Coordinates of C-alpha atoms in Angstrom, one line a residue:
X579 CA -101.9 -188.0 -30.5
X580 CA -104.2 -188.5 -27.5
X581 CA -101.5 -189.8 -25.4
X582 CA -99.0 -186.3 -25.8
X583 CA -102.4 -184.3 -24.9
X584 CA -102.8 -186.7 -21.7
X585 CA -99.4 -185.6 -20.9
X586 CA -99.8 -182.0 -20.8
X587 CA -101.8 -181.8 -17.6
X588 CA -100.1 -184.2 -15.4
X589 CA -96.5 -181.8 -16.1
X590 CA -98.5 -178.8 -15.0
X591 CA -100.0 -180.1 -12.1
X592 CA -96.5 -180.8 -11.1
X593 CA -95.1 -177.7 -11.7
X594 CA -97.7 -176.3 -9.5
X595 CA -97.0 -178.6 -7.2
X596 CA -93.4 -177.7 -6.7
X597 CA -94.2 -174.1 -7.2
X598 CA -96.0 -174.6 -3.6
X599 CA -93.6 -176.5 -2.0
X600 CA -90.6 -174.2 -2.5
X601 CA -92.9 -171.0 -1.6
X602 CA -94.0 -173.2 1.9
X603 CA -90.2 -173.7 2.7
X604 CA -89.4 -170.2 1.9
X605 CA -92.0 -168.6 4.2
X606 CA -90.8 -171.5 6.8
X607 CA -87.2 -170.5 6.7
X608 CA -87.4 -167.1 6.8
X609 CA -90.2 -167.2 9.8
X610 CA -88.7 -169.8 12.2
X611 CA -85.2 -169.2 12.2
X612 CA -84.8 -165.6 13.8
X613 CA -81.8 -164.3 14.8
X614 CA -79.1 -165.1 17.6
X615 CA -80.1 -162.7 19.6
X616 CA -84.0 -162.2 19.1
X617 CA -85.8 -159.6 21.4
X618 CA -86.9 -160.5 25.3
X619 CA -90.1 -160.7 26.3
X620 CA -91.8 -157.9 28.6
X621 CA -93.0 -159.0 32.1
X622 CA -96.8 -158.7 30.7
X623 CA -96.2 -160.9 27.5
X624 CA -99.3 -163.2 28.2
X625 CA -102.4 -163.2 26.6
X626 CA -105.2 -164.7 26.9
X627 CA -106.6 -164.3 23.3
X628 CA -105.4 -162.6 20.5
X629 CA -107.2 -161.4 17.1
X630 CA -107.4 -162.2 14.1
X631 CA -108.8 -162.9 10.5
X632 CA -110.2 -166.1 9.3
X633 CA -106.6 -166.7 7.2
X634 CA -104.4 -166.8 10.3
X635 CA -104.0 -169.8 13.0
X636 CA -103.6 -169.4 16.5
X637 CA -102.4 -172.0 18.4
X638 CA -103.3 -173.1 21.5
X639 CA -100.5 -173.3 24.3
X640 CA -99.5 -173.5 28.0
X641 CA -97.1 -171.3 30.0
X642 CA -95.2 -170.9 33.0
X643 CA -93.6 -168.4 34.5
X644 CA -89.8 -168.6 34.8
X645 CA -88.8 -168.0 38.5
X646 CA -85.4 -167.3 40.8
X647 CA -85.6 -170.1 43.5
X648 CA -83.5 -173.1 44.5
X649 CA -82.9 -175.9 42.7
X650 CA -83.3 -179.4 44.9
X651 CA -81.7 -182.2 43.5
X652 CA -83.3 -185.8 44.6
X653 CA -82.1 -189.6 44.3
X654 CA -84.9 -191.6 43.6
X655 CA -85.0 -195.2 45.4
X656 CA -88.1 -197.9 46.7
X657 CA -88.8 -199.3 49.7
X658 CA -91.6 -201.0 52.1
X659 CA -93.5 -199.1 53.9
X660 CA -93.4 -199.8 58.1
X661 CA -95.0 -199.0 61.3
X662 CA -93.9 -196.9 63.7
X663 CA -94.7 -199.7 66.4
X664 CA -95.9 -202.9 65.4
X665 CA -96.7 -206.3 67.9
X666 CA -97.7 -209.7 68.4
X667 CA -100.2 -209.8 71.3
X668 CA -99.8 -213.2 72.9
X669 CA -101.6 -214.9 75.8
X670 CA -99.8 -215.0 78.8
X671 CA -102.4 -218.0 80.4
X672 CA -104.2 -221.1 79.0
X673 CA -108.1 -220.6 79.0
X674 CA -111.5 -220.0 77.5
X675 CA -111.8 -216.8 74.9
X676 CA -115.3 -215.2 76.5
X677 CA -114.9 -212.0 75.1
X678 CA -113.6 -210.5 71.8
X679 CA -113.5 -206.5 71.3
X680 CA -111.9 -205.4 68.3
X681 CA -111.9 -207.1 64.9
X682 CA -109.0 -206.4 62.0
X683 CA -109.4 -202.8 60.9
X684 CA -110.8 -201.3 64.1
X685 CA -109.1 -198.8 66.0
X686 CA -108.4 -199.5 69.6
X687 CA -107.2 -196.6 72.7
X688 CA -103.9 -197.9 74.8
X689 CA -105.9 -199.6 77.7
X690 CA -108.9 -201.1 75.7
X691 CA -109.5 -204.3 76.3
X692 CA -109.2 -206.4 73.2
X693 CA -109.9 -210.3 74.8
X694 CA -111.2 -211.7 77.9
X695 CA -110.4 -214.7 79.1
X696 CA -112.2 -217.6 81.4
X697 CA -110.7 -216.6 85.1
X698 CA -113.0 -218.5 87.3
X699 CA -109.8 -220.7 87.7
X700 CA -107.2 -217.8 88.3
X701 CA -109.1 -216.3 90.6
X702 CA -109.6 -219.4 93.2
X703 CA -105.8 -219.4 92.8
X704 CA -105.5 -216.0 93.6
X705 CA -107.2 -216.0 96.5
X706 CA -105.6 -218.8 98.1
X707 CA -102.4 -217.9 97.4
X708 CA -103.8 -214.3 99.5
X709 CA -104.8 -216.8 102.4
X710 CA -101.1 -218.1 102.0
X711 CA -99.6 -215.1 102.5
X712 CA -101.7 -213.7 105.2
X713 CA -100.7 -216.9 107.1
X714 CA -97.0 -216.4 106.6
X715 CA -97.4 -213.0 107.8
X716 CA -98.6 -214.0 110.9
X717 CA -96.0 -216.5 111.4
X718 CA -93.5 -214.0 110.5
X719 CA -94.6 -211.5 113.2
X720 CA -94.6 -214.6 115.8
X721 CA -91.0 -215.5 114.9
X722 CA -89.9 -211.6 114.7
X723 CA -90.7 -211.3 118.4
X724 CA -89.8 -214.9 119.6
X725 CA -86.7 -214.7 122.2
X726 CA -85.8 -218.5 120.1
X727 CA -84.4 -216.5 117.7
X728 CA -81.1 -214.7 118.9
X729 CA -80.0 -211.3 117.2
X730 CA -76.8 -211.7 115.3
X731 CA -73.4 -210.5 117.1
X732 CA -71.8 -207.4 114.6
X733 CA -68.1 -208.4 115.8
X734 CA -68.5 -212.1 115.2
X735 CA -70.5 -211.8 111.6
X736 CA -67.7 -209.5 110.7
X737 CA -65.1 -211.6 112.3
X738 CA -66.4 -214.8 110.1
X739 CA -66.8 -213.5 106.8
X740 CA -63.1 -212.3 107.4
X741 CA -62.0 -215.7 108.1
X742 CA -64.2 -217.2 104.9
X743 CA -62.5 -214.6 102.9
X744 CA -59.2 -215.6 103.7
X745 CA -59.9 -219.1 103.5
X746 CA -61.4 -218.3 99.6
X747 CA -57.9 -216.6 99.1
X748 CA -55.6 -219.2 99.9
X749 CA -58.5 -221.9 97.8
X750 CA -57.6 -219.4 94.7
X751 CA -53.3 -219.3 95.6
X752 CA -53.6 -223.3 95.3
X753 CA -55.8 -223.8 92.4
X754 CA -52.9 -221.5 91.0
X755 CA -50.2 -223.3 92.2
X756 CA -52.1 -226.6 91.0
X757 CA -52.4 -228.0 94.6
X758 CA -56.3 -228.3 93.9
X759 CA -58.1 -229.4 91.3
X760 CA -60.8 -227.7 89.3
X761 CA -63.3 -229.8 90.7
X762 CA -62.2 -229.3 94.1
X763 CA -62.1 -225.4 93.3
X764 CA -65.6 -225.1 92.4
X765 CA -66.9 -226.8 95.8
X766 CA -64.7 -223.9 97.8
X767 CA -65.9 -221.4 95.8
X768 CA -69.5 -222.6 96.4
X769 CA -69.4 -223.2 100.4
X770 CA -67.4 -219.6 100.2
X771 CA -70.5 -217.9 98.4
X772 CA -72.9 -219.6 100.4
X773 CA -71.2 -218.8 103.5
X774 CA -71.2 -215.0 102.6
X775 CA -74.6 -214.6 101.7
X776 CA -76.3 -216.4 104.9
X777 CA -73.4 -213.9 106.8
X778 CA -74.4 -210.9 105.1
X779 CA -78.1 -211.5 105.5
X780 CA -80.4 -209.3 107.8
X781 CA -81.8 -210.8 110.4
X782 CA -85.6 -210.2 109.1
X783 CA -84.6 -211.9 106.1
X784 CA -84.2 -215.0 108.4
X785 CA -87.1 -214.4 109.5
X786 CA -88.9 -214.4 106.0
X787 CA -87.7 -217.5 104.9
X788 CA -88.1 -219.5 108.5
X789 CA -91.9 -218.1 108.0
X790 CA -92.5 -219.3 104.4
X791 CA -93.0 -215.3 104.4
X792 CA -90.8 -215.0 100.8
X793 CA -92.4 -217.7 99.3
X794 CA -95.5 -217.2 99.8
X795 CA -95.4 -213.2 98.3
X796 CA -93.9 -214.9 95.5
X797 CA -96.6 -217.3 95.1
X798 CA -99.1 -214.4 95.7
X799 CA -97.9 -212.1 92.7
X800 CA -97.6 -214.8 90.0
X801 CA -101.7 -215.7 91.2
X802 CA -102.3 -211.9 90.7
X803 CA -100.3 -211.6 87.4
X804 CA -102.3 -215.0 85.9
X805 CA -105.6 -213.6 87.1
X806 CA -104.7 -210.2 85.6
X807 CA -103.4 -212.1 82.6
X808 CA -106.8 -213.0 81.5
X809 CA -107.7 -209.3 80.4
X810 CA -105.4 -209.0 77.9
X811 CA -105.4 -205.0 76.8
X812 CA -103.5 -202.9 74.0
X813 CA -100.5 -201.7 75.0
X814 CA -100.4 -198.5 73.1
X815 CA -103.2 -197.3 70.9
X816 CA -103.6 -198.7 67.2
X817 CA -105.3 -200.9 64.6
X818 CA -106.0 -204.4 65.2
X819 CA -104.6 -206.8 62.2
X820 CA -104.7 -210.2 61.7
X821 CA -107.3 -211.1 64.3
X822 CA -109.3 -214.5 63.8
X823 CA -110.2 -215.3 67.4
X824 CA -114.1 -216.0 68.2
X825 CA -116.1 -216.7 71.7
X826 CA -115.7 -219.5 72.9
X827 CA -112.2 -221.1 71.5
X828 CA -109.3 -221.8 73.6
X829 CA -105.8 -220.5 73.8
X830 CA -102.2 -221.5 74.7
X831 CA -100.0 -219.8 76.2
X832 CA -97.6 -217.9 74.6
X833 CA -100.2 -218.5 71.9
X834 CA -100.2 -215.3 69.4
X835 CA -103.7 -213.6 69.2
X836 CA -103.3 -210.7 67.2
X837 CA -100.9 -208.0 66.0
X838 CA -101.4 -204.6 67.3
X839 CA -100.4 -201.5 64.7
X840 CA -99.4 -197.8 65.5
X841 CA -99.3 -195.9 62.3
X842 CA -99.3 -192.9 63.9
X843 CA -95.4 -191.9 62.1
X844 CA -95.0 -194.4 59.0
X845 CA -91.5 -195.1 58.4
X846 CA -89.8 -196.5 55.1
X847 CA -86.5 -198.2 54.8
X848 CA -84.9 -197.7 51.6
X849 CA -81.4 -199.1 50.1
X850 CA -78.7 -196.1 49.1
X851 CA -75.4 -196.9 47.0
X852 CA -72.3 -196.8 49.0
X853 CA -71.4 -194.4 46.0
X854 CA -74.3 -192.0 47.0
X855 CA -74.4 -191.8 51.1
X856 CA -72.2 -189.0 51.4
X857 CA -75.2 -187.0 49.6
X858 CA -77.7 -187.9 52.3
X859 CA -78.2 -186.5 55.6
X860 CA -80.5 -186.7 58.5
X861 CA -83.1 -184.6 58.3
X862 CA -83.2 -183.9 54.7
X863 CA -86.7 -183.7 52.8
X864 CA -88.5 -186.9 51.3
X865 CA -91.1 -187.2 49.1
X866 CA -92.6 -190.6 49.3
X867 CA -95.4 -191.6 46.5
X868 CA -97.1 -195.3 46.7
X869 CA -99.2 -196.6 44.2
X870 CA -102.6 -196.1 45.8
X871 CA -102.7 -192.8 45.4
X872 CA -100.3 -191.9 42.1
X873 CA -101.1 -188.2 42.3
X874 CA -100.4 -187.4 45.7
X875 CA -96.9 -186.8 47.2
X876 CA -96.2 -187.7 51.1
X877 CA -93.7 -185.5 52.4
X878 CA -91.4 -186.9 54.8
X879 CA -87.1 -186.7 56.2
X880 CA -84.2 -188.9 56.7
X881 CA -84.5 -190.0 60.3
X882 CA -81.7 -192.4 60.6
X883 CA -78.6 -193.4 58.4
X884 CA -77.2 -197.0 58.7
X885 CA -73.5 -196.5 59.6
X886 CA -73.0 -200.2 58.2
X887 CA -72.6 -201.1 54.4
X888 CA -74.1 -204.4 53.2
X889 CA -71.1 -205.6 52.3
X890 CA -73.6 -208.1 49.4
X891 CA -75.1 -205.5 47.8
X892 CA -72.7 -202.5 48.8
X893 CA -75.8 -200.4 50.0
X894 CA -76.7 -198.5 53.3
X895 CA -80.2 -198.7 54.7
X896 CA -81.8 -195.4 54.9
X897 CA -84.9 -194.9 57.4
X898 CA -87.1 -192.3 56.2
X899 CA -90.0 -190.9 58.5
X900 CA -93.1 -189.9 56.8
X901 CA -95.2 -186.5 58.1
X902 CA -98.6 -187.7 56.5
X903 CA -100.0 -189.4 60.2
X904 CA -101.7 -192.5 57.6
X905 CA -105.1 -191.1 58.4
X906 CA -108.2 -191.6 56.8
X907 CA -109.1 -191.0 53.2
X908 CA -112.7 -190.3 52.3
X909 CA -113.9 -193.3 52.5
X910 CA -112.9 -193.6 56.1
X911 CA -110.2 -196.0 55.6
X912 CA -106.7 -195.7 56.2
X913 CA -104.4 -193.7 53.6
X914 CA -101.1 -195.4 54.0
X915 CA -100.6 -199.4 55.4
X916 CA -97.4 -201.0 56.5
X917 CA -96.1 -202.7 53.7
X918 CA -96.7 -201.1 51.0
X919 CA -94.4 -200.3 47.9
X920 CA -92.9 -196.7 48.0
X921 CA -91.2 -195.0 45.7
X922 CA -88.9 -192.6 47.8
X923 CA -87.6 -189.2 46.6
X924 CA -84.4 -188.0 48.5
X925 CA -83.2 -184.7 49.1
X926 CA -79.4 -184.5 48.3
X927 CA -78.7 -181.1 47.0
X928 CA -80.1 -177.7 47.3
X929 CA -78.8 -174.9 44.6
X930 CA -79.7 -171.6 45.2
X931 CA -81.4 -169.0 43.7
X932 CA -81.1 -170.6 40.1
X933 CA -83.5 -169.2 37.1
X934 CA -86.1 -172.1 36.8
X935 CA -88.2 -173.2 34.2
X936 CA -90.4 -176.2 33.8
X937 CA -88.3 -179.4 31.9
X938 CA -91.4 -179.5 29.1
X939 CA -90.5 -176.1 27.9
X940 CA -87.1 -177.1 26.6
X941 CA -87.1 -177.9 23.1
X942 CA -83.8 -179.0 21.0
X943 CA -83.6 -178.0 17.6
X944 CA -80.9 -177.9 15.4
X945 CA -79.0 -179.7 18.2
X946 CA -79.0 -176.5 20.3
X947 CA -81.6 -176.1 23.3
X948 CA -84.2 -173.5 22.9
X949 CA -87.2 -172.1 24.5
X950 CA -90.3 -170.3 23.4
X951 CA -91.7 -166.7 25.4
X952 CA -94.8 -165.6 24.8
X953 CA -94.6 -162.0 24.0
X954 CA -97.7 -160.0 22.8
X955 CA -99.8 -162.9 21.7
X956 CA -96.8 -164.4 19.9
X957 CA -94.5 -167.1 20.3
X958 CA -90.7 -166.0 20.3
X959 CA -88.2 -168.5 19.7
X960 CA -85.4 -167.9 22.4
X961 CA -81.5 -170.0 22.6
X962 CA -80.6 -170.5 26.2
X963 CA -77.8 -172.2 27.7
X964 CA -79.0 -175.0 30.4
X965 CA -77.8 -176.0 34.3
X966 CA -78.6 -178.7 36.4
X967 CA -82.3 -179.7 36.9
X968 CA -84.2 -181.8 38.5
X969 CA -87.2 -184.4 37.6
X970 CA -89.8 -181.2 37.1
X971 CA -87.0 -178.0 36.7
X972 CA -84.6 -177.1 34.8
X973 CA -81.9 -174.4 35.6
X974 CA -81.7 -171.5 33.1
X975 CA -78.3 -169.9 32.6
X976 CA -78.8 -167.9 30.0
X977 CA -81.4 -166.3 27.3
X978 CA -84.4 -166.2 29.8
X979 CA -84.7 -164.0 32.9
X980 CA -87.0 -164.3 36.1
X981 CA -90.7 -163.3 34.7
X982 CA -90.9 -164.3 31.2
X983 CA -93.4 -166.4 30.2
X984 CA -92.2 -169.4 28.5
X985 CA -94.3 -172.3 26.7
X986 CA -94.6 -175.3 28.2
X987 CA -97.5 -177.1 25.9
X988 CA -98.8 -176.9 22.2
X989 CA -94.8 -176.0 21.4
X990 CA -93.3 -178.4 19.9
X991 CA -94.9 -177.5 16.2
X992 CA -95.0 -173.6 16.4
X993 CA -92.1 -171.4 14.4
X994 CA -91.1 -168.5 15.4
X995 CA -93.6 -165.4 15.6
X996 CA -96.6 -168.3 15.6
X997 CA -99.9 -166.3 17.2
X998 CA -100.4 -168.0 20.0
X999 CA -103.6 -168.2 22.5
X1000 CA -103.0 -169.0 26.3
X1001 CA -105.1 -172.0 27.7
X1002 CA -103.4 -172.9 31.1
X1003 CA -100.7 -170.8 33.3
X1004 CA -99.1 -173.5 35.2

């Protein structure tokens, strides 16, 4: 007895409990499945609030606005990030560090000088190697004008390296032939060349090298290049990296002080299938992103294309030239540094005038793509037929003109004729 009166209310709960589910999937089916060819929204189907009564929900959503424009198709590859110009300064002379300018991070102009060396020692040297040559250029005016030293005769110069000519001829017929050796060869050929060039010499140049003249220039400009040697300036302007010299410490030469960076034009070199070069070209947009700054996008171009394939990893190296100059962030330190990880966005197709919408507005349901327009405060559920796209668009074919308003956010829940309430335009 008390168990048949326990079961009394547990069968009508359930009955109510189905009662509500099959009213639910009624109202469901008949409000989100609207027909093949549902109405269009007008141009000014936005709004920004819509109202109602305590019993209904509005939802919350983002929009766009669907657009004619081209469609650019990118290839996505990394690379390393490079400097437009990038040295080694190394010492040129031995000697004492007595002055150090810049340390790493600092910007130096093309002509700063970035170390000093000790040039007590380089500049006794140059100055008697100026007393050298002052002496040979006296002696070199006295022989110039001494009657010793006879002018050459045209005719007989000409006349003698005619005869060494000859000679050198018949040397070369027997070496043919195999009447001279090899050895024997190379000594004719010498005393031939030497012959020509004391013949062909001008008479002042004689005269230089009876004077000690030519030697003693010589000796003169290697003095002024050591002493000059000892300032050791920046080529071109840049940052200073990798500097750990201090006052006082010594250097080799050919020792390497420092590395000198222009970052004025940052460059990338990225790796391309041999299957996707013929999409690239020079000139084509870049977007380069590195992951210091993950929200901003660097835009650059293809500068130069490899005409080589690796023939290892069957790719071609692609130089791409950034437009961001690696200036300073707001902290007053440089943006972009040579060597860093860059994800590199390629320009290799440009479709025109395409009907765009963002890619978050497409939904599939039903395994056929739809969108939702928002048309007088509600949400209208819209089949279109989809393009090509991109990583942020997507080409519209069909079922959405230019200036509808389609949702982009808060859709993925909402049926068809849902009240909707506009947060964001994007």
């Amino acid at each position: 007895m008390h168990r048949s009166l326990r079961r009394k209310p547990l069968l009508s709960s359930a009955a109510i409990l189905l009662l509500v589910a099959a009213t639910s999937w009624y109202f469901f089916v008949h409000s989100s499945r609207p027909g093949e060819n549902p109405v269009h929204p007008d141009s000014t189907g936005v709004s920004s609030s819509v109202s109602t009564n305590s019993a209904e929900v509005v939802f919350p959503v983002d929009v766009a606005v669907a657009h004619r424009g081209n469609l650019v198709k990118r290839l996505s590859t990394t690379g390393t990030m490079r400097a437009n110009r990038e040295v080694e300064i190394v010492a040129r002379t031995p000697g004492e560090i007595i002055f150090v300018s810049p340390h790493n991070g600092e910007f130096v102009k093309q002509g700063d000088i970035l170390v000093r060396l000790d040039d007590r020692e380089y500049r006794l040297a140059s100055e008697r190697a100026s007393a050298g040559l002052l002496s040979a250029q006296i002696e070199y005016r006295n022989l110039s004008s001494s009657v010793f030293i006879e002018k050459p005769d045209t005719v007989a110069l000409n006349q003698k390296k005619a005869d060494a000519q000859e000679k050198f001829r018949n040397a070369e017929l027997s070496f043919e032939n195999g009447i001279v050796s090899g050895v024997q060869f190379a000594r004719l050929k010498r005393d031939y060349e030497t012959d020509l060039a004391v013949l062909s010499a001008q008479r002042s140049d004689i005269v230089a090298t009876k004077s000690g003249l030519s030697q003693a220039i010589e000796t003169y400009e290697l003095a002024k290049l050591d002493l000059e040697a000892t300032e050791i300036k920046a080529p071109f302007s840049g940052y200073v990296a990798n500097c750990e010299l201090s006052t006082g410490g010594r250097v080799a030469a050919q020792q390497v002080l420092l590395r000198l960076v222009d970052v004025s034009r940052l460059l990338v070199d990225v790796e391309v299938l041999e299957s996707e070069i013929s999409r690239i070209e020079v000139g084509r947009k870049t977007e380069v992103a590195v992951n210091a700054y993950p929200s901003v996008v660097f835009p650059g171009n293809v500068l130069r294309v490899n005409p080589i394939v690796d023939t290892k990893t069957k790719t071609v190296k692609v130089t791409v030239q950034l437009k961001d100059d690696g200036g300073s962030s707001s902290t007053g330190t440089l943006r972009l540094r040579p060597g860093m990880f860059a994800t590199v966005k390629l320009e290799t197709e440009i479709l025109q005038s395409r009907v765009l919408v963002p890619k978050e507005a497409l939904l599939i349901r039903d395994q056929r793509t739809l969108v939702f327009v928002a048309q007088s405060g509600l949400a209208k559920w819209q089949y279109v037929d989809v393009g090509d796209g991109n990583e942020r668009l997507l080409e519209i074919q069909s079922g959405v003109s230019p200036g509808d308003t389609v949702l982009v956010a808060g859709h993925y829940t909402l049926a068809h004729d849902a009240k909707i309430r506009v947060q964001e335009i994007k």
